[in-house]
Amino acid sequence: VSQLSCLWFGTNERTRATSVAILAANFGCTIGFIITPYIVSTPENIPYLLYLHVGLSFIACILTFLYFPSIPPTPPSPAAELIIYQPIQSRERTSVAMRIRNFIQCLSYPPFLLLSLAGGLLNGTFGAWTSLFATILTPMNYTESEAGWFGFVTSLSGIIGGLSISVIADKPRFQRRLKLLIIISLCLCLLSCLMFQTFVVTIFYDKPLLKSNVFVISLTLGLTGLFQGCSSPLIYECLAEIMFPLPESLSASVLTQYINIVALVLLFIAPGRFKLMNLIVLAMISVTIIMTLFVKVTYKRKDEDERKKREKERLIIEQDCLGINNYYETI
């Protein structure tokens, strides 16, 4: 995802491109919260959902075969030039030995390790937690269909949050303040999640502290999803900046694997333990904030873009001066 945005989009567009790529997949999950309860009304209907998955995958495959260019006509940034115009280095990067060295380099670099683990814990836990809304909200007499709509609101809010924060992060004023934006988003996410916990049963109390209704549940979950969605694309972009000039695809892959591992582990723990999951999601958001505070973010990719931009401007000025001198010499 990060490498695609770097390859196809300029410096002031990367975060938005990364957000769209990440949140497009989330949009499918968002729609799934609504349609799944209607398609799988009984266990016997599960194959129908699988047929739908196969059909959508087939359509995506056909579209990819019809038009999917490997590189843009012209590089949008110096970082993209590094990917496009260095074929020898690219071939080296594809070797198994080089991939292993790059992977070890990522895991041995503390800022990357801290931020990638933080992103994996946050997104993996959040994914497992949202899948349990039907169980979490059953004691408050909400139906499975209503839980699906709550999941829809949460995921849709995350998409809106990711797209909104990406517009802000691409502004020149905020391009070097990704860490600050991540921490603000996570703190607001924690507060919103705490608000939600007061309306549901948790491990600390058997009855909700406050009486709930559809509006307040939708509002608190929507805010939680909004601010969690804000942090996701920023983490991807931060990791790409930290590990440059290593391939952006590597940092994104490591983060994705962390997310999958955390979600898989929690899905094994979660059945029948929804109260524990309510506590775990709060704990993980808090841990993520603490870990992010200790991350030293360096903007190596932006520094390289700016250096090459200045170099090009200097060459243009020198060529113009040379042209003027030649003109006067001919006179």
mmCIF file of C-alpha atoms in Angstrom:
data_model
loop_
_atom_site.group_PDB
_atom_site.id
_atom_site.type_symbol
_atom_site.label_atom_id
_atom_site.label_comp_id
_atom_site.label_asym_id
_atom_site.label_seq_id
_atom_site.Cartn_x
_atom_site.Cartn_y
_atom_site.Cartn_z
ATOM 1 C CA VAL A 1 0.000 0.000 0.000
ATOM 2 C CA SER A 2 2.673 2.524 1.023
ATOM 3 C CA GLN A 3 4.830 1.646 -1.981
ATOM 4 C CA LEU A 4 1.913 2.043 -4.402
ATOM 5 C CA SER A 5 1.140 5.500 -3.018
ATOM 6 C CA CYS A 6 4.824 6.446 -3.218
ATOM 7 C CA LEU A 7 5.105 5.135 -6.783
ATOM 8 C CA TRP A 8 1.989 6.787 -8.191
ATOM 9 C CA PHE A 9 1.453 9.946 -6.136
ATOM 10 C CA GLY A 10 3.419 13.055 -5.237
ATOM 11 C CA THR A 11 4.694 14.090 -1.831
ATOM 12 C CA ASN A 12 1.549 16.094 -1.049
ATOM 13 C CA GLU A 13 -0.769 13.220 -2.021
ATOM 14 C CA ARG A 14 0.786 10.115 -0.468
ATOM 15 C CA THR A 15 -1.135 9.995 2.790
ATOM 16 C CA ARG A 16 -4.453 10.396 0.982
ATOM 17 C CA ALA A 17 -3.522 7.646 -1.475
ATOM 18 C CA THR A 18 -2.494 5.336 1.362
ATOM 19 C CA SER A 19 -5.749 6.086 3.170
ATOM 20 C CA VAL A 20 -7.874 5.266 0.131
ATOM 21 C CA ALA A 21 -6.013 1.988 -0.445
ATOM 22 C CA ILE A 22 -6.311 0.879 3.187
ATOM 23 C CA LEU A 23 -9.873 2.050 3.696
ATOM 24 C CA ALA A 24 -11.147 0.529 0.449
ATOM 25 C CA ALA A 25 -10.717 -2.876 2.076
ATOM 26 C CA ASN A 26 -12.410 -1.583 5.220
ATOM 27 C CA PHE A 27 -15.334 -0.449 3.092
ATOM 28 C CA GLY A 28 -15.964 -4.069 2.129
ATOM 29 C CA CYS A 29 -16.052 -4.998 5.815
ATOM 30 C CA THR A 30 -18.394 -2.073 6.425
ATOM 31 C CA ILE A 31 -20.884 -3.330 3.856
ATOM 32 C CA GLY A 32 -20.439 -6.829 5.270
ATOM 33 C CA PHE A 33 -21.766 -5.717 8.659
ATOM 34 C CA ILE A 34 -25.091 -4.896 6.966
ATOM 35 C CA ILE A 35 -25.573 -7.633 4.388
ATOM 36 C CA THR A 36 -24.099 -10.613 6.269
ATOM 37 C CA PRO A 37 -26.952 -10.978 8.818
ATOM 38 C CA TYR A 38 -29.456 -11.032 5.946
ATOM 39 C CA ILE A 39 -27.511 -13.478 3.764
ATOM 40 C CA VAL A 40 -26.589 -15.823 6.616
ATOM 41 C CA SER A 41 -29.867 -15.869 8.501
ATOM 42 C CA THR A 42 -29.266 -19.567 9.234
ATOM 43 C CA PRO A 43 -26.057 -21.666 9.278
ATOM 44 C CA GLU A 44 -27.199 -23.439 6.100
ATOM 45 C CA ASN A 45 -26.872 -20.152 4.176
ATOM 46 C CA ILE A 46 -23.129 -19.721 4.818
ATOM 47 C CA PRO A 47 -22.250 -21.073 1.307
ATOM 48 C CA TYR A 48 -24.191 -18.157 -0.224
ATOM 49 C CA LEU A 49 -21.840 -15.716 1.495
ATOM 50 C CA LEU A 50 -18.840 -17.650 0.169
ATOM 51 C CA TYR A 51 -20.303 -17.532 -3.361
ATOM 52 C CA LEU A 52 -20.560 -13.751 -3.022
ATOM 53 C CA HIS A 53 -16.892 -13.567 -1.962
ATOM 54 C CA VAL A 54 -15.848 -15.642 -4.975
ATOM 55 C CA GLY A 55 -17.860 -13.445 -7.340
ATOM 56 C CA LEU A 56 -16.377 -10.204 -6.028
ATOM 57 C CA SER A 57 -12.849 -11.654 -6.164
ATOM 58 C CA PHE A 58 -13.437 -12.756 -9.762
ATOM 59 C CA ILE A 59 -14.558 -9.250 -10.766
ATOM 60 C CA ALA A 60 -11.461 -7.714 -9.145
ATOM 61 C CA CYS A 61 -9.245 -10.245 -10.923
ATOM 62 C CA ILE A 62 -10.786 -9.438 -14.325
ATOM 63 C CA LEU A 63 -10.372 -5.685 -13.786
ATOM 64 C CA THR A 64 -6.719 -6.226 -12.844
ATOM 65 C CA PHE A 65 -6.064 -8.183 -16.033
ATOM 66 C CA LEU A 66 -7.790 -5.527 -18.154
ATOM 67 C CA TYR A 67 -5.756 -2.572 -16.883
ATOM 68 C CA PHE A 68 -3.079 -2.561 -14.200
ATOM 69 C CA PRO A 69 0.116 -0.741 -15.322
ATOM 70 C CA SER A 70 3.216 -1.430 -13.279
ATOM 71 C CA ILE A 71 4.596 2.130 -13.206
ATOM 72 C CA PRO A 72 3.306 5.644 -13.978
ATOM 73 C CA PRO A 73 4.341 7.430 -17.221
ATOM 74 C CA THR A 74 6.537 9.840 -15.250
ATOM 75 C CA PRO A 75 7.787 9.593 -11.647
ATOM 76 C CA PRO A 76 5.745 11.896 -9.371
ATOM 77 C CA SER A 77 8.577 12.300 -6.841
ATOM 78 C CA PRO A 78 12.287 11.564 -6.288
ATOM 79 C CA ALA A 79 11.307 8.618 -4.095
ATOM 80 C CA ALA A 80 9.341 7.200 -7.029
ATOM 81 C CA GLU A 81 12.383 7.709 -9.276
ATOM 82 C CA LEU A 82 14.386 5.585 -6.864
ATOM 83 C CA ILE A 83 11.913 2.740 -7.385
ATOM 84 C CA ILE A 84 11.540 3.119 -11.171
ATOM 85 C CA TYR A 85 15.022 4.040 -12.412
ATOM 86 C CA GLN A 86 17.188 1.655 -10.405
ATOM 87 C CA PRO A 87 16.478 -1.746 -11.962
ATOM 88 C CA ILE A 88 19.671 -3.379 -10.694
ATOM 89 C CA GLN A 89 18.970 -2.463 -7.107
ATOM 90 C CA SER A 90 15.358 -3.526 -7.577
ATOM 91 C CA ARG A 91 16.458 -6.949 -8.744
ATOM 92 C CA GLU A 92 18.722 -7.254 -5.724
ATOM 93 C CA ARG A 93 15.839 -6.382 -3.449
ATOM 94 C CA THR A 94 13.768 -9.201 -4.884
ATOM 95 C CA SER A 95 16.376 -11.794 -3.948
ATOM 96 C CA VAL A 96 15.640 -13.911 -0.909
ATOM 97 C CA ALA A 97 18.882 -12.933 0.829
ATOM 98 C CA MET A 98 18.190 -9.212 0.383
ATOM 99 C CA ARG A 99 14.630 -9.594 1.642
ATOM 100 C CA ILE A 100 15.867 -11.399 4.737
ATOM 101 C CA ARG A 101 18.488 -8.698 5.401
ATOM 102 C CA ASN A 102 15.893 -5.947 4.981
ATOM 103 C CA PHE A 103 13.495 -7.780 7.274
ATOM 104 C CA ILE A 104 16.147 -8.183 9.969
ATOM 105 C CA GLN A 105 17.074 -4.517 9.595
ATOM 106 C CA CYS A 106 13.443 -3.547 10.193
ATOM 107 C CA LEU A 107 13.086 -5.673 13.300
ATOM 108 C CA SER A 108 16.407 -4.476 14.713
ATOM 109 C CA TYR A 109 15.491 -0.779 14.404
ATOM 110 C CA PRO A 110 13.721 0.273 17.654
ATOM 111 C CA PRO A 111 11.485 3.063 16.223
ATOM 112 C CA PHE A 112 10.146 0.735 13.535
ATOM 113 C CA LEU A 113 9.692 -2.143 15.962
ATOM 114 C CA LEU A 114 7.802 0.006 18.474
ATOM 115 C CA LEU A 115 5.500 1.661 15.937
ATOM 116 C CA SER A 116 4.762 -1.491 13.934
ATOM 117 C CA LEU A 117 3.948 -3.422 17.123
ATOM 118 C CA ALA A 118 1.754 -0.549 18.280
ATOM 119 C CA GLY A 119 -0.111 -0.518 14.970
ATOM 120 C CA GLY A 120 -0.484 -4.294 15.019
ATOM 121 C CA LEU A 121 -1.839 -4.332 18.569
ATOM 122 C CA LEU A 122 -4.276 -1.496 17.892
ATOM 123 C CA ASN A 123 -5.719 -2.630 14.566
ATOM 124 C CA GLY A 124 -5.655 -6.345 15.369
ATOM 125 C CA THR A 125 -7.454 -5.839 18.681
ATOM 126 C CA PHE A 126 -9.931 -3.430 17.154
ATOM 127 C CA GLY A 127 -10.790 -5.881 14.373
ATOM 128 C CA ALA A 128 -11.422 -8.718 16.832
ATOM 129 C CA TRP A 129 -13.421 -6.448 19.151
ATOM 130 C CA THR A 130 -15.759 -5.116 16.449
ATOM 131 C CA SER A 131 -16.548 -8.670 15.360
ATOM 132 C CA LEU A 132 -18.033 -9.283 18.845
ATOM 133 C CA PHE A 133 -20.571 -6.448 18.865
ATOM 134 C CA ALA A 134 -23.488 -8.891 18.642
ATOM 135 C CA THR A 135 -22.251 -10.702 21.767
ATOM 136 C CA ILE A 136 -21.239 -7.544 23.640
ATOM 137 C CA LEU A 137 -24.606 -5.841 23.087
ATOM 138 C CA THR A 138 -26.868 -8.856 23.675
ATOM 139 C CA PRO A 139 -27.136 -8.251 27.484
ATOM 140 C CA MET A 140 -28.556 -4.795 26.674
ATOM 141 C CA ASN A 141 -31.250 -6.436 24.495
ATOM 142 C CA TYR A 142 -29.864 -5.325 21.135
ATOM 143 C CA THR A 143 -30.500 -7.681 18.231
ATOM 144 C CA GLU A 144 -27.902 -9.138 15.879
ATOM 145 C CA SER A 145 -29.241 -6.940 13.088
ATOM 146 C CA GLU A 146 -28.792 -3.821 15.249
ATOM 147 C CA ALA A 147 -25.286 -4.975 16.154
ATOM 148 C CA GLY A 148 -24.559 -5.217 12.434
ATOM 149 C CA TRP A 149 -25.647 -1.611 11.971
ATOM 150 C CA PHE A 150 -23.456 -0.552 14.901
ATOM 151 C CA GLY A 151 -20.534 -2.289 13.206
ATOM 152 C CA PHE A 152 -21.422 -0.480 9.989
ATOM 153 C CA VAL A 153 -21.375 2.883 11.771
ATOM 154 C CA THR A 154 -18.023 2.082 13.402
ATOM 155 C CA SER A 155 -16.353 1.015 10.159
ATOM 156 C CA LEU A 156 -17.859 3.852 8.127
ATOM 157 C CA SER A 157 -16.667 6.348 10.732
ATOM 158 C CA GLY A 158 -13.180 4.840 10.478
ATOM 159 C CA ILE A 159 -13.208 5.375 6.715
ATOM 160 C CA ILE A 160 -14.329 8.983 7.130
ATOM 161 C CA GLY A 161 -11.680 9.551 9.800
ATOM 162 C CA GLY A 162 -8.889 8.084 7.684
ATOM 163 C CA LEU A 163 -9.807 10.140 4.629
ATOM 164 C CA SER A 164 -10.201 13.321 6.681
ATOM 165 C CA ILE A 165 -6.905 13.018 8.552
ATOM 166 C CA SER A 166 -5.063 12.215 5.319
ATOM 167 C CA VAL A 167 -6.127 15.559 3.855
ATOM 168 C CA ILE A 168 -4.737 17.296 6.944
ATOM 169 C CA ALA A 169 -1.538 15.217 6.988
ATOM 170 C CA ASP A 170 -0.788 16.094 3.348
ATOM 171 C CA LYS A 171 -0.771 19.806 4.158
ATOM 172 C CA PRO A 172 2.814 21.158 4.251
ATOM 173 C CA ARG A 173 2.307 22.308 7.847
ATOM 174 C CA PHE A 174 1.552 18.769 9.068
ATOM 175 C CA GLN A 175 3.740 16.623 6.811
ATOM 176 C CA ARG A 176 6.362 16.359 9.557
ATOM 177 C CA ARG A 177 3.914 16.030 12.441
ATOM 178 C CA LEU A 178 2.559 12.551 11.802
ATOM 179 C CA LYS A 179 3.480 11.346 15.293
ATOM 180 C CA LEU A 180 1.550 14.197 16.901
ATOM 181 C CA LEU A 181 -1.506 13.431 14.773
ATOM 182 C CA ILE A 182 -1.292 9.729 15.679
ATOM 183 C CA ILE A 183 -1.114 10.438 19.419
ATOM 184 C CA ILE A 184 -4.019 12.907 19.301
ATOM 185 C CA SER A 185 -6.122 10.388 17.352
ATOM 186 C CA LEU A 186 -5.316 7.568 19.777
ATOM 187 C CA CYS A 187 -6.092 9.660 22.862
ATOM 188 C CA LEU A 188 -9.479 10.654 21.435
ATOM 189 C CA CYS A 189 -10.085 7.022 20.471
ATOM 190 C CA LEU A 190 -9.393 5.950 24.067
ATOM 191 C CA LEU A 191 -11.793 8.555 25.477
ATOM 192 C CA SER A 192 -14.533 7.518 23.031
ATOM 193 C CA CYS A 193 -14.053 3.848 23.878
ATOM 194 C CA LEU A 194 -14.252 4.653 27.599
ATOM 195 C CA MET A 195 -17.558 6.410 26.965
ATOM 196 C CA PHE A 196 -18.859 3.291 25.199
ATOM 197 C CA GLN A 197 -17.798 1.085 28.122
ATOM 198 C CA THR A 198 -20.141 2.954 30.466
ATOM 199 C CA PHE A 199 -23.145 1.757 28.441
ATOM 200 C CA VAL A 200 -22.259 -1.966 28.333
ATOM 201 C CA VAL A 201 -21.432 -4.826 30.677
ATOM 202 C CA THR A 202 -17.721 -5.137 31.446
ATOM 203 C CA ILE A 203 -15.458 -7.309 33.566
ATOM 204 C CA PHE A 204 -15.756 -4.788 36.434
ATOM 205 C CA TYR A 205 -19.551 -4.582 36.664
ATOM 206 C CA ASP A 206 -22.481 -6.794 35.639
ATOM 207 C CA LYS A 207 -24.815 -3.920 34.810
ATOM 208 C CA PRO A 208 -24.078 -0.868 32.641
ATOM 209 C CA LEU A 209 -23.210 2.290 34.550
ATOM 210 C CA LEU A 210 -25.467 4.353 32.288
ATOM 211 C CA LYS A 211 -28.645 3.522 30.450
ATOM 212 C CA SER A 212 -28.108 3.207 26.712
ATOM 213 C CA ASN A 213 -30.110 3.643 23.549
ATOM 214 C CA VAL A 214 -29.413 3.260 19.853
ATOM 215 C CA PHE A 215 -28.259 6.860 19.500
ATOM 216 C CA VAL A 216 -25.635 6.880 22.268
ATOM 217 C CA ILE A 217 -24.264 3.465 21.254
ATOM 218 C CA SER A 218 -23.990 4.630 17.644
ATOM 219 C CA LEU A 219 -22.384 7.911 18.716
ATOM 220 C CA THR A 220 -19.745 6.407 21.005
ATOM 221 C CA LEU A 221 -18.864 3.599 18.603
ATOM 222 C CA GLY A 222 -18.822 6.047 15.707
ATOM 223 C CA LEU A 223 -16.363 8.311 17.517
ATOM 224 C CA THR A 224 -14.214 5.335 18.511
ATOM 225 C CA GLY A 225 -14.094 4.135 14.911
ATOM 226 C CA LEU A 226 -13.494 7.658 13.620
ATOM 227 C CA PHE A 227 -10.346 8.243 15.658
ATOM 228 C CA GLN A 228 -9.056 4.689 15.219
ATOM 229 C CA GLY A 229 -9.444 5.164 11.468
ATOM 230 C CA CYS A 230 -7.483 8.410 11.708
ATOM 231 C CA SER A 231 -4.450 6.640 13.148
ATOM 232 C CA SER A 232 -4.247 3.733 10.682
ATOM 233 C CA PRO A 233 -2.974 5.448 7.476
ATOM 234 C CA LEU A 234 -0.685 7.697 9.517
ATOM 235 C CA ILE A 235 1.051 4.652 11.013
ATOM 236 C CA TYR A 236 1.628 3.168 7.549
ATOM 237 C CA GLU A 237 3.144 6.430 6.310
ATOM 238 C CA CYS A 238 5.287 6.844 9.424
ATOM 239 C CA LEU A 239 6.758 3.370 8.980
ATOM 240 C CA ALA A 240 7.562 4.105 5.331
ATOM 241 C CA GLU A 241 9.326 7.331 6.326
ATOM 242 C CA ILE A 242 11.287 5.694 9.145
ATOM 243 C CA MET A 243 12.635 2.794 7.057
ATOM 244 C CA PHE A 244 13.400 4.647 3.799
ATOM 245 C CA PRO A 245 15.175 3.720 1.499
ATOM 246 C CA LEU A 246 13.999 0.175 2.230
ATOM 247 C CA PRO A 247 10.923 -0.761 0.168
ATOM 248 C CA GLU A 248 7.677 0.665 1.495
ATOM 249 C CA SER A 249 6.062 -2.683 0.765
ATOM 250 C CA LEU A 250 8.278 -4.283 3.419
ATOM 251 C CA SER A 251 7.202 -2.004 6.264
ATOM 252 C CA ALA A 252 3.548 -2.342 5.262
ATOM 253 C CA SER A 253 3.850 -6.135 5.080
ATOM 254 C CA VAL A 254 5.363 -6.385 8.565
ATOM 255 C CA LEU A 255 2.580 -4.228 10.012
ATOM 256 C CA THR A 256 -0.095 -6.263 8.219
ATOM 257 C CA GLN A 257 1.315 -9.517 9.584
ATOM 258 C CA TYR A 258 1.309 -8.117 13.123
ATOM 259 C CA ILE A 259 -2.341 -7.115 12.680
ATOM 260 C CA ASN A 260 -3.288 -10.575 11.416
ATOM 261 C CA ILE A 261 -1.424 -12.369 14.217
ATOM 262 C CA VAL A 262 -2.989 -10.241 16.969
ATOM 263 C CA ALA A 263 -6.481 -10.578 15.487
ATOM 264 C CA LEU A 264 -6.084 -14.354 15.103
ATOM 265 C CA VAL A 265 -4.901 -14.836 18.693
ATOM 266 C CA LEU A 266 -7.718 -12.708 20.103
ATOM 267 C CA LEU A 267 -10.359 -14.476 18.016
ATOM 268 C CA PHE A 268 -9.330 -17.728 19.708
ATOM 269 C CA ILE A 269 -9.538 -16.061 23.127
ATOM 270 C CA ALA A 270 -12.693 -14.034 22.479
ATOM 271 C CA PRO A 271 -15.540 -16.607 22.257
ATOM 272 C CA GLY A 272 -17.488 -16.417 25.514
ATOM 273 C CA ARG A 273 -15.158 -13.743 26.909
ATOM 274 C CA PHE A 274 -16.650 -10.525 25.549
ATOM 275 C CA LYS A 275 -16.217 -8.794 28.928
ATOM 276 C CA LEU A 276 -12.512 -9.527 28.764
ATOM 277 C CA MET A 277 -12.364 -8.154 25.214
ATOM 278 C CA ASN A 278 -13.895 -4.887 26.401
ATOM 279 C CA LEU A 279 -11.002 -4.592 28.845
ATOM 280 C CA ILE A 280 -8.386 -5.724 26.314
ATOM 281 C CA VAL A 281 -9.362 -3.098 23.741
ATOM 282 C CA LEU A 282 -8.946 -0.334 26.337
ATOM 283 C CA ALA A 283 -5.619 -1.753 27.471
ATOM 284 C CA MET A 284 -4.295 -2.070 23.921
ATOM 285 C CA ILE A 285 -5.236 1.491 22.986
ATOM 286 C CA SER A 286 -3.446 2.710 26.133
ATOM 287 C CA VAL A 287 -0.372 0.583 25.397
ATOM 288 C CA THR A 288 -0.345 1.849 21.810
ATOM 289 C CA ILE A 289 -0.307 5.461 23.019
ATOM 290 C CA ILE A 290 2.615 4.769 25.364
ATOM 291 C CA MET A 291 4.600 2.909 22.693
ATOM 292 C CA THR A 292 4.021 5.676 20.146
ATOM 293 C CA LEU A 293 5.270 8.299 22.593
ATOM 294 C CA PHE A 294 8.671 6.572 22.649
ATOM 295 C CA VAL A 295 8.955 6.363 18.845
ATOM 296 C CA LYS A 296 11.479 8.701 17.262
ATOM 297 C CA VAL A 297 10.033 9.530 13.847
ATOM 298 C CA THR A 298 12.524 10.546 11.154
ATOM 299 C CA TYR A 299 11.316 11.761 7.773
ATOM 300 C CA LYS A 300 14.032 10.230 5.595
ATOM 301 C CA ARG A 301 11.857 9.931 2.505
ATOM 302 C CA LYS A 302 10.709 13.546 2.664
ATOM 303 C CA ASP A 303 14.295 14.685 3.301
ATOM 304 C CA GLU A 304 15.424 12.841 0.168
ATOM 305 C CA ASP A 305 12.554 14.302 -1.864
ATOM 306 C CA GLU A 306 13.441 17.821 -0.756
ATOM 307 C CA ARG A 307 17.165 17.282 -1.375
ATOM 308 C CA LYS A 308 16.585 16.094 -4.932
ATOM 309 C CA LYS A 309 14.098 18.880 -5.536
ATOM 310 C CA ARG A 310 16.688 21.481 -4.482
ATOM 311 C CA GLU A 311 19.288 19.749 -6.630
ATOM 312 C CA LYS A 312 17.037 19.906 -9.691
ATOM 313 C CA GLU A 313 16.271 23.571 -9.058
ATOM 314 C CA ARG A 314 19.998 24.291 -8.748
ATOM 315 C CA LEU A 315 20.725 22.504 -12.035
ATOM 316 C CA ILE A 316 17.972 24.456 -13.790
ATOM 317 C CA ILE A 317 19.373 27.748 -12.471
ATOM 318 C CA GLU A 318 22.899 26.778 -13.558
ATOM 319 C CA GLN A 319 21.660 25.845 -17.027
ATOM 320 C CA ASP A 320 19.787 29.139 -17.309
ATOM 321 C CA CYS A 321 22.875 31.078 -16.226
ATOM 322 C CA LEU A 322 25.017 29.135 -18.687
ATOM 323 C CA GLY A 323 22.537 29.860 -21.448
ATOM 324 C CA ILE A 324 22.597 33.577 -20.649
ATOM 325 C CA ASN A 325 26.418 33.639 -20.615
ATOM 326 C CA ASN A 326 26.563 31.868 -23.973
ATOM 327 C CA TYR A 327 24.085 34.357 -25.374
ATOM 328 C CA TYR A 328 26.193 37.353 -24.325
ATOM 329 C CA GLU A 329 29.364 35.684 -25.619
ATOM 330 C CA THR A 330 27.814 35.289 -29.057
ATOM 331 C CA ILE A 331 26.879 38.972 -29.024
#
